[in-house]
CSV table of C-alpha atoms in Angstrom, one decimal:
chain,number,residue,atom,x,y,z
A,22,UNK,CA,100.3,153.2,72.4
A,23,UNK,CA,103.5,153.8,69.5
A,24,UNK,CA,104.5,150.3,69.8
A,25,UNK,CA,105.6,148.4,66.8
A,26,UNK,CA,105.1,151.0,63.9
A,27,UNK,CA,107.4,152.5,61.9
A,28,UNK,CA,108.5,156.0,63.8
A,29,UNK,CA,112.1,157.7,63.1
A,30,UNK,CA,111.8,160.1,65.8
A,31,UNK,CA,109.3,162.2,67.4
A,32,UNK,CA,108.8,166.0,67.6
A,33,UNK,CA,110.0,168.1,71.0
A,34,UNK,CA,106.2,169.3,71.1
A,35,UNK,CA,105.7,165.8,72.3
A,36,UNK,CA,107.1,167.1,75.8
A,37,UNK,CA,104.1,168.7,76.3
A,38,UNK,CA,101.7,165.9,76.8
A,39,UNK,CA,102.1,165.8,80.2
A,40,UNK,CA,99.2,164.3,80.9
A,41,UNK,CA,100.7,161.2,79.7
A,42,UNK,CA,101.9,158.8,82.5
A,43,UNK,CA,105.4,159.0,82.7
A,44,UNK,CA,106.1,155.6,81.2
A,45,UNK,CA,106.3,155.7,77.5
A,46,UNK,CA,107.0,152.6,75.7
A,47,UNK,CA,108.7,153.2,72.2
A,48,UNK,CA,109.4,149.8,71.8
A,49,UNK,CA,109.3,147.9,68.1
A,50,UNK,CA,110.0,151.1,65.5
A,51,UNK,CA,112.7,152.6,63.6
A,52,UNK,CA,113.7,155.5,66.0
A,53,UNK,CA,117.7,156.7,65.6
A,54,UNK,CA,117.3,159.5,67.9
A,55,UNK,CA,114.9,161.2,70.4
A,56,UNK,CA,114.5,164.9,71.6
A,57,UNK,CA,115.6,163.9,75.1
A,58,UNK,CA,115.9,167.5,76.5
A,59,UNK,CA,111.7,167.7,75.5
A,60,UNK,CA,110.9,164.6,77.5
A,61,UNK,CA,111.0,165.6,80.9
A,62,UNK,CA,108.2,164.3,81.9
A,63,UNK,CA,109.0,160.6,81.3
A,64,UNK,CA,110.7,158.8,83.4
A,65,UNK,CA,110.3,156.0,82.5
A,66,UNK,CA,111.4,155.2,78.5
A,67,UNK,CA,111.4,151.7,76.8
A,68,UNK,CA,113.7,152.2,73.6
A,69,UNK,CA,114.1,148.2,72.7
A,70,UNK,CA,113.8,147.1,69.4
A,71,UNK,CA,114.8,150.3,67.2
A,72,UNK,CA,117.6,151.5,65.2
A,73,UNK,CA,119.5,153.6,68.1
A,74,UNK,CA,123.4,153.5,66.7
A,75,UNK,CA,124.3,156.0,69.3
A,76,UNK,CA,122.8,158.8,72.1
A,77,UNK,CA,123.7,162.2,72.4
A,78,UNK,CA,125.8,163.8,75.4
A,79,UNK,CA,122.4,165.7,76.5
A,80,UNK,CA,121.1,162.1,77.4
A,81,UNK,CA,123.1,162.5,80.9
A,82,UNK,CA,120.8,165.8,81.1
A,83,UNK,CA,118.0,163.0,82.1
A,84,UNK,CA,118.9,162.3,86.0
A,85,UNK,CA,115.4,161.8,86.7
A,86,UNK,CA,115.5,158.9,84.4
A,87,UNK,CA,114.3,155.8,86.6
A,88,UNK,CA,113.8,152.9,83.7
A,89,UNK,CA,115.7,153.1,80.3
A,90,UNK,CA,115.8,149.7,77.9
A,91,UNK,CA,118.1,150.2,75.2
A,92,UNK,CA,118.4,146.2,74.2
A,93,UNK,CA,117.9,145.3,70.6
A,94,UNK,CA,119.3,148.5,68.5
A,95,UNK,CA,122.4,148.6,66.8
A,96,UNK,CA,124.3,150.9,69.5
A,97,UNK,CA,128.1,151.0,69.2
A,98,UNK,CA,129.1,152.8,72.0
A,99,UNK,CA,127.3,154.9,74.7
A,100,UNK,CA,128.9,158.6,75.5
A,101,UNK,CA,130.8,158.9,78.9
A,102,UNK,CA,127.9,160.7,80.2
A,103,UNK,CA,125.7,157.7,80.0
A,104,UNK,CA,127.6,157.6,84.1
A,105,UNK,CA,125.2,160.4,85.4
A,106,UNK,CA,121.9,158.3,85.3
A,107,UNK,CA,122.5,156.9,88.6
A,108,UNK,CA,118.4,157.1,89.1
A,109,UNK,CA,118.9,154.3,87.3
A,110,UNK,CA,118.5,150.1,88.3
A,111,UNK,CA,122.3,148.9,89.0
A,112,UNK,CA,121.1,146.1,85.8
A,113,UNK,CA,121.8,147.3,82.6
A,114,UNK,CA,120.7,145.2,79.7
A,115,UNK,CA,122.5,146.3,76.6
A,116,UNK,CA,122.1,142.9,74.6
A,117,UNK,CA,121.3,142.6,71.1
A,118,UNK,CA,123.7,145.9,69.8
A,119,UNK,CA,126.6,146.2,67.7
A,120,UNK,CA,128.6,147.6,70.9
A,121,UNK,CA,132.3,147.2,70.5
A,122,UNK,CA,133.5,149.5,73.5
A,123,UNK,CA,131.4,151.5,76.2
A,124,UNK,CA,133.0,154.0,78.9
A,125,UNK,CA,133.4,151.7,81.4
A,126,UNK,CA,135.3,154.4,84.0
A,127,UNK,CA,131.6,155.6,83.8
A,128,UNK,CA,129.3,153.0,84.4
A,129,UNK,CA,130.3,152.8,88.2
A,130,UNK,CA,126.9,152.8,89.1
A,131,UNK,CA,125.8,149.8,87.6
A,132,UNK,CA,126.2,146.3,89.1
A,133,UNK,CA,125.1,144.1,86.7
A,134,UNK,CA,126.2,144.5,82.8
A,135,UNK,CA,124.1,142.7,80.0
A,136,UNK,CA,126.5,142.8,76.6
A,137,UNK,CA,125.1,139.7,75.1
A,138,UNK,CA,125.6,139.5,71.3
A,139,UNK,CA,127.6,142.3,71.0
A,140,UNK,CA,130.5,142.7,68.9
A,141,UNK,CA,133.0,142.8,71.0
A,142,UNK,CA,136.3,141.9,70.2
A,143,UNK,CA,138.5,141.9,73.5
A,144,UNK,CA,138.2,142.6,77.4
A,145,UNK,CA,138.5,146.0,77.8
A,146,UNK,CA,141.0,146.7,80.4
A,147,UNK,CA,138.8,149.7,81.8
A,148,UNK,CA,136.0,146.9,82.4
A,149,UNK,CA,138.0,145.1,85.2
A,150,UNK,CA,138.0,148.3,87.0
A,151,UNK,CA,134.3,148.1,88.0
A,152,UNK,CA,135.0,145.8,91.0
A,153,UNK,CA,131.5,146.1,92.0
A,154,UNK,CA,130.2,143.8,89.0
A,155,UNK,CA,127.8,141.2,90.2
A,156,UNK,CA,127.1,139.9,86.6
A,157,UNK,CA,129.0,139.7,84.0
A,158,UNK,CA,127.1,138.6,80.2
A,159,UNK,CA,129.6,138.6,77.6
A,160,UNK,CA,127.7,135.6,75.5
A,161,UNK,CA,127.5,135.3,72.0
A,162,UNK,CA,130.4,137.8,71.0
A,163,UNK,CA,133.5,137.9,69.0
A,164,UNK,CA,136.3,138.3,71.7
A,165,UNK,CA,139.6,136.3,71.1
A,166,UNK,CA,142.7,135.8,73.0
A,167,UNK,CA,143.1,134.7,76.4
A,168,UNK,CA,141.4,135.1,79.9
A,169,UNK,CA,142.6,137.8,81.6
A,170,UNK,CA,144.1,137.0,84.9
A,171,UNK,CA,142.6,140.9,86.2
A,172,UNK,CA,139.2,138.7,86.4
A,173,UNK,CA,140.4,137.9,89.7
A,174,UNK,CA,139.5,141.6,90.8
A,175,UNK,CA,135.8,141.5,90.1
A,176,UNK,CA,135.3,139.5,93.6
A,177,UNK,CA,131.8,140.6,93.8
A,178,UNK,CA,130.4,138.5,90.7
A,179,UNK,CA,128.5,136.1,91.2
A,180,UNK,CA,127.4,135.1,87.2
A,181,UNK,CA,130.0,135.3,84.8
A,182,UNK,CA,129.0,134.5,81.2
A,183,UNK,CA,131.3,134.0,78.2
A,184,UNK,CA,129.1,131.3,76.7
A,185,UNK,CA,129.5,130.3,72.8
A,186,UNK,CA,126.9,129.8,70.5
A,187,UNK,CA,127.3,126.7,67.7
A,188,UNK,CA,128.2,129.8,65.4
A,189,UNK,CA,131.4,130.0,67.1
A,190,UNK,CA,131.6,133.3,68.6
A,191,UNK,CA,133.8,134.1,71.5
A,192,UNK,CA,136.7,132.5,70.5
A,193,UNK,CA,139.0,132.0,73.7
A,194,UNK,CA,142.2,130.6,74.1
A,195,UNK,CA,145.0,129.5,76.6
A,196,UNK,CA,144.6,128.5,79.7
A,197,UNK,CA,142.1,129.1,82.8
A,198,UNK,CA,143.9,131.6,85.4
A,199,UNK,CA,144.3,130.6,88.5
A,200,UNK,CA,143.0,134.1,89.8
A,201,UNK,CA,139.4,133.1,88.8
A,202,UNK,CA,139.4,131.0,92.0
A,203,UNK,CA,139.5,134.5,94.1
A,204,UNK,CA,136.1,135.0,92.6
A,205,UNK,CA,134.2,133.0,95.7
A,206,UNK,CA,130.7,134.7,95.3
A,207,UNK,CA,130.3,133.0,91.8
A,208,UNK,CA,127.3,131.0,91.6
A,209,UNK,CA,127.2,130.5,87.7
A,210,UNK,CA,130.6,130.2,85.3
A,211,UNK,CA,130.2,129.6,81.6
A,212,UNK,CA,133.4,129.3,79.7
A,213,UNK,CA,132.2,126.3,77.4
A,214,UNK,CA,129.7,126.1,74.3
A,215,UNK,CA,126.9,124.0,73.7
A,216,UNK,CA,127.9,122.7,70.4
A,217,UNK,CA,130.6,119.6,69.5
A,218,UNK,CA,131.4,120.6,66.3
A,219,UNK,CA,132.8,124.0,67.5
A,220,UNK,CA,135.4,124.5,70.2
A,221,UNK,CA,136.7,127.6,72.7
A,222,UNK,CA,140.2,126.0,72.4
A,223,UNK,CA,140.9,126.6,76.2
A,224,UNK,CA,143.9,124.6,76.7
A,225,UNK,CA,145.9,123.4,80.1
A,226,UNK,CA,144.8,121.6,82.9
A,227,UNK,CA,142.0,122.9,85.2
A,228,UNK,CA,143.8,125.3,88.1
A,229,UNK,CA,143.1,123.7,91.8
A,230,UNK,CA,141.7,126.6,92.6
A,231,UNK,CA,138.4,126.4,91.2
A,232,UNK,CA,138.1,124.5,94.0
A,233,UNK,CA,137.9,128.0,96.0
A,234,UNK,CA,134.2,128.6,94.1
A,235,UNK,CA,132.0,126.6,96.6
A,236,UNK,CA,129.2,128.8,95.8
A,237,UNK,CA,128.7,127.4,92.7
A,238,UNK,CA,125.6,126.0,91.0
A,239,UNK,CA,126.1,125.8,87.5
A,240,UNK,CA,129.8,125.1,86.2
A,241,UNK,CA,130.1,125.0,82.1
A,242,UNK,CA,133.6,124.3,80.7
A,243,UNK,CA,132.4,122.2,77.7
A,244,UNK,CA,133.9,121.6,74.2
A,245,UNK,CA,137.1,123.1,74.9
A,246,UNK,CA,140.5,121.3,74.5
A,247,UNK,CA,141.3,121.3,78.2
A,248,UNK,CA,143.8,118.1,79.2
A,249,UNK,CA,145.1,116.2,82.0
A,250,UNK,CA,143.1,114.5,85.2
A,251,UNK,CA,140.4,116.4,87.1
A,252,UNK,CA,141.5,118.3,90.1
A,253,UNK,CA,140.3,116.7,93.3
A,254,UNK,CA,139.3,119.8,94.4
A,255,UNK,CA,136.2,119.9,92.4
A,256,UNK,CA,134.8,117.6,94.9
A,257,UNK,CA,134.2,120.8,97.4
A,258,UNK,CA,131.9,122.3,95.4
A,259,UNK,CA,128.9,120.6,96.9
A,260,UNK,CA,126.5,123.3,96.0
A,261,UNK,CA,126.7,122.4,91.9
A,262,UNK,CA,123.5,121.3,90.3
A,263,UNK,CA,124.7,120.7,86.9
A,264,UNK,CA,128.4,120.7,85.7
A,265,UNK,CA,129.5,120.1,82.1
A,266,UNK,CA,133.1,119.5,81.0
A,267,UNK,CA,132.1,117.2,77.8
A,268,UNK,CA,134.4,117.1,74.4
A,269,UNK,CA,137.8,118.1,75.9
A,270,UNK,CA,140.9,116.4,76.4
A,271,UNK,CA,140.6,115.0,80.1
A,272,UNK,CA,142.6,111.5,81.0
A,273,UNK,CA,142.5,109.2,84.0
A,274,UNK,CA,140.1,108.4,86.3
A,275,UNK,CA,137.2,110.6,87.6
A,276,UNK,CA,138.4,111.7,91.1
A,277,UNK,CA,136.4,109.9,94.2
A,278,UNK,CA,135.7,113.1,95.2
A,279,UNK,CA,133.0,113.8,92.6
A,280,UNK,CA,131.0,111.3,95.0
A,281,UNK,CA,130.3,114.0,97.2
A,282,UNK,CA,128.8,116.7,94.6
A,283,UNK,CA,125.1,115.4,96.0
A,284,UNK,CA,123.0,117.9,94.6
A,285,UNK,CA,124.2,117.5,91.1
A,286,UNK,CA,120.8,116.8,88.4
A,287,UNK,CA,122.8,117.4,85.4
A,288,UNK,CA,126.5,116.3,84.7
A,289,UNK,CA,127.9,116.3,81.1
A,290,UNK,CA,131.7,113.9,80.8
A,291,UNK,CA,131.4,113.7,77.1
């Protein structure tokens, strides 16, 4: 067991412990880089909670790699051949870095894309290439500007993440594009934040076509500075459980049609 110590790397003469079982926890230590090529026999390599700022080239070398947790270092990018581990789960959890851009054309193989508290700054427009997303995380980072209307091509999410911590990260403005009502597998939507005293600044009224999402469960637009009377619409999406559209700029009356939203537990007007 090397959990939690203090290690910086290890020697390539640890490849040849191959009596070892071919899950080796690293977990908890100060590694910034790994003889990868020595490693063979591991399959299996749980890298959380170092000081990782980046992986060589040879790490696409490791095909044979079947588990690989890489959350909590202070990675800022991930080399192109990152792509080749398709041995890989299609969930990749890459939370807790200093990422700022990855190689998106590469990460075809992966379904599911973890890059909470990141440092992101923007969407990259590579990113709405991988149409085969089924989760999106992109909570607690530092992107500004608008919502791209290319979300409507990711039709296969069904979480999408952009959540805002009360330190006011994620800074989005303009208005919700009516393209993300093409995204009908969506089950969870968080463009809101949890705190009053800090705001996304999403502006304009709510597009009908939310009213397309009647998967939905969970449906967060709070503390934003969205106006205008609630669409109608959001009375077909009878499958929400909790909806929260508190501290924004809504007028008139609630729409009859929230009368038939029967399964809601949790609902948050503000």
């Amino acid at each position: 067991d090397l959990t939690s110590n203090s290690l910086t790397t290890l020697p390539s003469e640890f490849g040849r412990l191959t009596n070892l079982p071919a899950s080796l926890d690293l977990s908890n230590n100060q590694l910034t880089s790994l003889p990868f090529g020595a490693l063979t026999h591991f399959t299996s390599l749980d890298l959380s909670s170092n000081a990782f700022t980046t992986l060589p080239p040879e790490i696409g070398l490791r095909t044979d790699l079947t588990s690989l947790d890489l959350a909590s270092n202070s990675l800022t990018s991930l080399p192109s051949e990152f792509g080749r581990l398709t041995n890989l789960p299609a969930s990749l959890d890459l939370s807790n870095n200093q990422l700022t851009s990855l190689p998106f054309g590469a990460l075809t193989h992966f379904t599911s894309l973890d890059l909470s508290s990141n440092r992101f700054t923007e969407f990259p427009p590579e990113m709405f290439l991988l149409t085969g997303l089924t989760s999106l995380d992109l909570k607690v980072n530092s992107i500004t500007g608008s919502l791209p209307s290319e979300f409507g091509r990711l039709t296969n999410l069904t979480r999408l993440d952009l959540h805002r911590d009360p330190y006011d990260n994620n800074r989005l403005t303009g208005s919700i594009p009516s393209q993300v009502g093409r995204l009908t597998d969506l089950t969870f939507l968080s463009l809101g934040g949890s705190s009053s005293s800090y705001s996304h600044a999403l502006t304009g009224w709510l597009p009908r076509q939310l009213g397309h999402l009647t998967k939905l469960t969970t449906l967060n637009l709070r503390t934003n500075s969205l106006r205008g009377r609630l669409p109608t619409q959001l009375g077909l999406l009878t499958k929400l459980s909790g909806i929260s559209l508190g501290y924004n700029s809504f007028t008139g009356a609630l729409p009859t049609q929230l009368g038939l939203l029967t399964k809601v537990s949790y609902i948050d007007l503000g």
